[in-house]
Amino acid sequence: MAARAVASGPGGDVALLWRALRQWRYLAGLGMDGLGFLLQIVALRSVPIYAVGAALAASLAVTAVVAARLLGVRLSRMEWAAVGVVCAGLALLGSASGAEGDEGGPVWLKWAMLAAAGGVLLLGSVGGRLPERGRALALGLGAGLGFGVVEVAVRLIDGLAPGALATNPAVYALLLGGGAAFLLLTSALQRGSVTTATAGLVLGETVAPALIGVVWLGDRTRPGLGWLAVFGFAVAVAGALVLSRFGQAPVEQGASTVTPR
């Protein structure tokens, strides 16, 4: 809500972010996001990446229920069904998920994550110049990929000693990817269709990190339940995409608006 309440004006993404940071609601949201990020790190060190990614995408179901109760938003039957689908998908995924993988991945993966974080910044620079619909999708997808870099990078940090952190490319990938994702998401919320941007966010932060976790980091399912995990993951993400409009909060009177598509 704070991002959308920022009046449009001159300047690029950094200027838009600075104006948002001057609103108390944005700062309060940052504090809640910070707490959520700490919980995400704990989750990523405990369960497979695909389960964490699907749970993050499923937060839209929580948003939808809260919006219906506290903000007076009316959910259609399809949207209520999507909330149920997301919950069912998570239940299936949780029942099929195995333990977190114990593989450290190839050496080059840490550097690949750092390069991917730089690519997110480049995508944001190019996407910000696209027409509205393409811009929202590019910025949202870029933000999702940046958060995906964070998910993988957390798993690639294998030591917390200052010397080990300073020489680990995954640490810099985490910082750069998270910062870039934060910047792109703020820009997407302010300058394009929030529904489209949120859909791109869901896809970017779930699919690629899940594949990396399975292929290179040893994430597995319970024996014989691989099909159930894949099905649950697909169901949860599909339901989240249906609910992607709930990335959009009501816009206050007099605030800058962007017409949702």
Coordinates of C-alpha atoms in Angstrom, one line a residue, residues 19-176:
R19 CA 10.2 8.2 -1.7
A20 CA 8.7 5.0 -0.5
L21 CA 11.2 4.8 2.4
R22 CA 9.8 8.0 3.7
Q23 CA 6.5 6.4 4.5
W24 CA 6.0 4.7 7.9
R25 CA 3.9 1.9 6.4
Y26 CA 6.7 1.0 4.1
L27 CA 9.2 0.9 7.0
A28 CA 6.8 -1.2 9.1
G29 CA 6.5 -3.5 6.1
L30 CA 10.3 -3.7 5.9
G31 CA 10.4 -4.8 9.5
M32 CA 7.9 -7.5 8.9
D33 CA 9.7 -8.6 5.8
G34 CA 13.0 -8.7 7.8
L35 CA 11.4 -11.1 10.3
G36 CA 10.0 -13.2 7.5
F37 CA 13.4 -13.3 5.9
L38 CA 15.0 -14.7 9.1
L39 CA 12.3 -17.4 9.2
Q40 CA 13.0 -18.1 5.5
I41 CA 16.7 -18.7 6.3
V42 CA 15.8 -21.1 9.1
A43 CA 13.4 -22.9 6.7
L44 CA 16.0 -23.1 3.9
R45 CA 18.5 -24.7 6.3
S46 CA 15.9 -27.3 7.3
V47 CA 13.7 -28.3 4.4
P48 CA 14.1 -28.5 0.6
I49 CA 14.1 -25.3 -1.5
Y50 CA 11.1 -26.4 -3.5
A51 CA 9.0 -26.6 -0.3
V52 CA 10.1 -23.1 0.9
G53 CA 9.5 -21.6 -2.6
A54 CA 6.0 -23.0 -2.7
A55 CA 5.2 -21.8 0.8
L56 CA 6.4 -18.3 -0.1
A57 CA 4.2 -18.2 -3.2
A58 CA 1.3 -19.5 -1.0
S59 CA 1.5 -16.3 1.0
L60 CA -0.9 -14.8 -1.6
A61 CA -3.6 -17.1 -0.1
V62 CA -3.0 -15.5 3.3
T63 CA -3.2 -12.1 1.7
A64 CA -6.5 -13.0 0.0
V65 CA -8.1 -14.2 3.2
V66 CA -6.9 -11.1 5.2
A67 CA -8.0 -8.8 2.4
A68 CA -11.5 -10.3 2.4
R69 CA -11.9 -9.9 6.2
L70 CA -10.1 -6.7 7.0
L71 CA -10.1 -4.6 3.8
G72 CA -13.6 -5.5 2.5
V73 CA -12.3 -7.2 -0.7
R74 CA -14.8 -9.6 -2.2
L75 CA -13.4 -12.9 -3.3
S76 CA -15.2 -14.7 -6.2
R77 CA -15.9 -18.4 -5.9
M78 CA -13.0 -19.1 -8.2
E79 CA -10.7 -17.2 -5.8
W80 CA -12.0 -19.0 -2.7
A81 CA -11.4 -22.2 -4.6
A82 CA -7.9 -21.1 -5.4
V83 CA -7.2 -20.5 -1.7
G84 CA -8.3 -24.0 -1.0
V85 CA -6.2 -25.3 -3.9
V86 CA -3.1 -23.6 -2.5
C87 CA -3.6 -25.1 0.9
A88 CA -4.2 -28.5 -0.6
G89 CA -1.1 -28.2 -2.7
L90 CA 1.0 -27.3 0.3
A91 CA -0.4 -30.2 2.3
L92 CA 0.5 -32.6 -0.5
L93 CA 4.0 -31.1 -0.9
G94 CA 4.6 -31.2 2.9
S95 CA 3.6 -34.8 3.1
A96 CA 5.9 -35.8 0.3
S97 CA 8.9 -33.6 1.1
G98 CA 12.1 -35.3 2.4
A99 CA 14.9 -33.8 4.4
E100 CA 17.0 -30.9 3.1
G101 CA 19.7 -32.0 0.7
D102 CA 23.2 -32.4 2.2
E103 CA 25.2 -31.7 -1.1
G104 CA 27.2 -28.5 -1.4
G105 CA 26.8 -28.3 -5.1
P106 CA 29.6 -27.7 -7.7
V107 CA 32.1 -25.0 -7.0
W108 CA 30.9 -23.0 -10.1
L109 CA 27.4 -22.8 -8.7
K110 CA 28.3 -20.1 -6.2
W111 CA 29.8 -18.0 -9.0
A112 CA 26.8 -18.7 -11.2
M113 CA 24.5 -17.3 -8.5
L114 CA 26.6 -14.1 -8.3
A115 CA 26.4 -13.8 -12.1
A116 CA 22.7 -14.4 -11.9
A117 CA 22.3 -11.6 -9.3
G118 CA 24.1 -9.3 -11.7
G119 CA 21.8 -10.5 -14.5
V120 CA 18.8 -9.5 -12.3
L121 CA 20.0 -5.9 -12.2
L122 CA 20.5 -5.9 -16.0
L123 CA 17.0 -7.4 -16.5
G124 CA 15.6 -4.6 -14.3
S125 CA 17.4 -1.9 -16.3
V126 CA 16.0 -3.3 -19.6
G127 CA 12.6 -4.1 -18.2
G128 CA 12.0 -0.6 -16.8
R129 CA 12.1 0.7 -20.4
L130 CA 9.4 -1.6 -21.7
P131 CA 5.7 -0.8 -22.3
E132 CA 3.5 -1.1 -19.2
R133 CA 2.4 -4.8 -19.5
G134 CA 5.8 -6.0 -20.5
R135 CA 7.5 -3.8 -17.9
A136 CA 5.4 -5.2 -15.1
L137 CA 6.1 -8.8 -16.1
A138 CA 9.8 -8.2 -16.6
L139 CA 10.3 -6.4 -13.3
G140 CA 8.2 -9.0 -11.4
L141 CA 10.0 -11.9 -13.0
G142 CA 13.3 -10.2 -12.2
A143 CA 12.3 -9.7 -8.6
G144 CA 11.3 -13.3 -8.3
L145 CA 14.6 -14.5 -9.8
G146 CA 16.5 -12.3 -7.4
F147 CA 14.7 -13.8 -4.4
G148 CA 15.4 -17.2 -6.0
V149 CA 19.1 -16.3 -6.0
V150 CA 18.7 -15.6 -2.2
E151 CA 17.1 -19.0 -1.7
V152 CA 19.9 -20.9 -3.4
A153 CA 22.7 -18.7 -1.9
V154 CA 21.6 -19.4 1.7
R155 CA 22.1 -23.1 1.0
L156 CA 25.6 -22.4 -0.5
I157 CA 26.9 -20.7 2.6
D158 CA 28.6 -23.5 4.5
G159 CA 30.5 -21.5 7.2
L160 CA 29.7 -18.5 9.3
A161 CA 33.3 -17.6 10.3
P162 CA 34.1 -14.0 9.1
G163 CA 36.9 -15.3 6.9
A164 CA 34.7 -17.9 5.3
L165 CA 31.9 -15.4 4.7
A166 CA 34.3 -12.8 3.2
T167 CA 35.6 -15.2 0.6
N168 CA 32.3 -17.0 -0.3
P169 CA 30.8 -15.7 -3.6
A170 CA 27.4 -16.9 -2.4
V171 CA 27.4 -14.2 0.3
Y172 CA 27.7 -11.5 -2.3
A173 CA 25.1 -13.2 -4.5
L174 CA 22.7 -13.2 -1.5
L175 CA 23.2 -9.5 -0.8
L176 CA 23.2 -8.4 -4.5

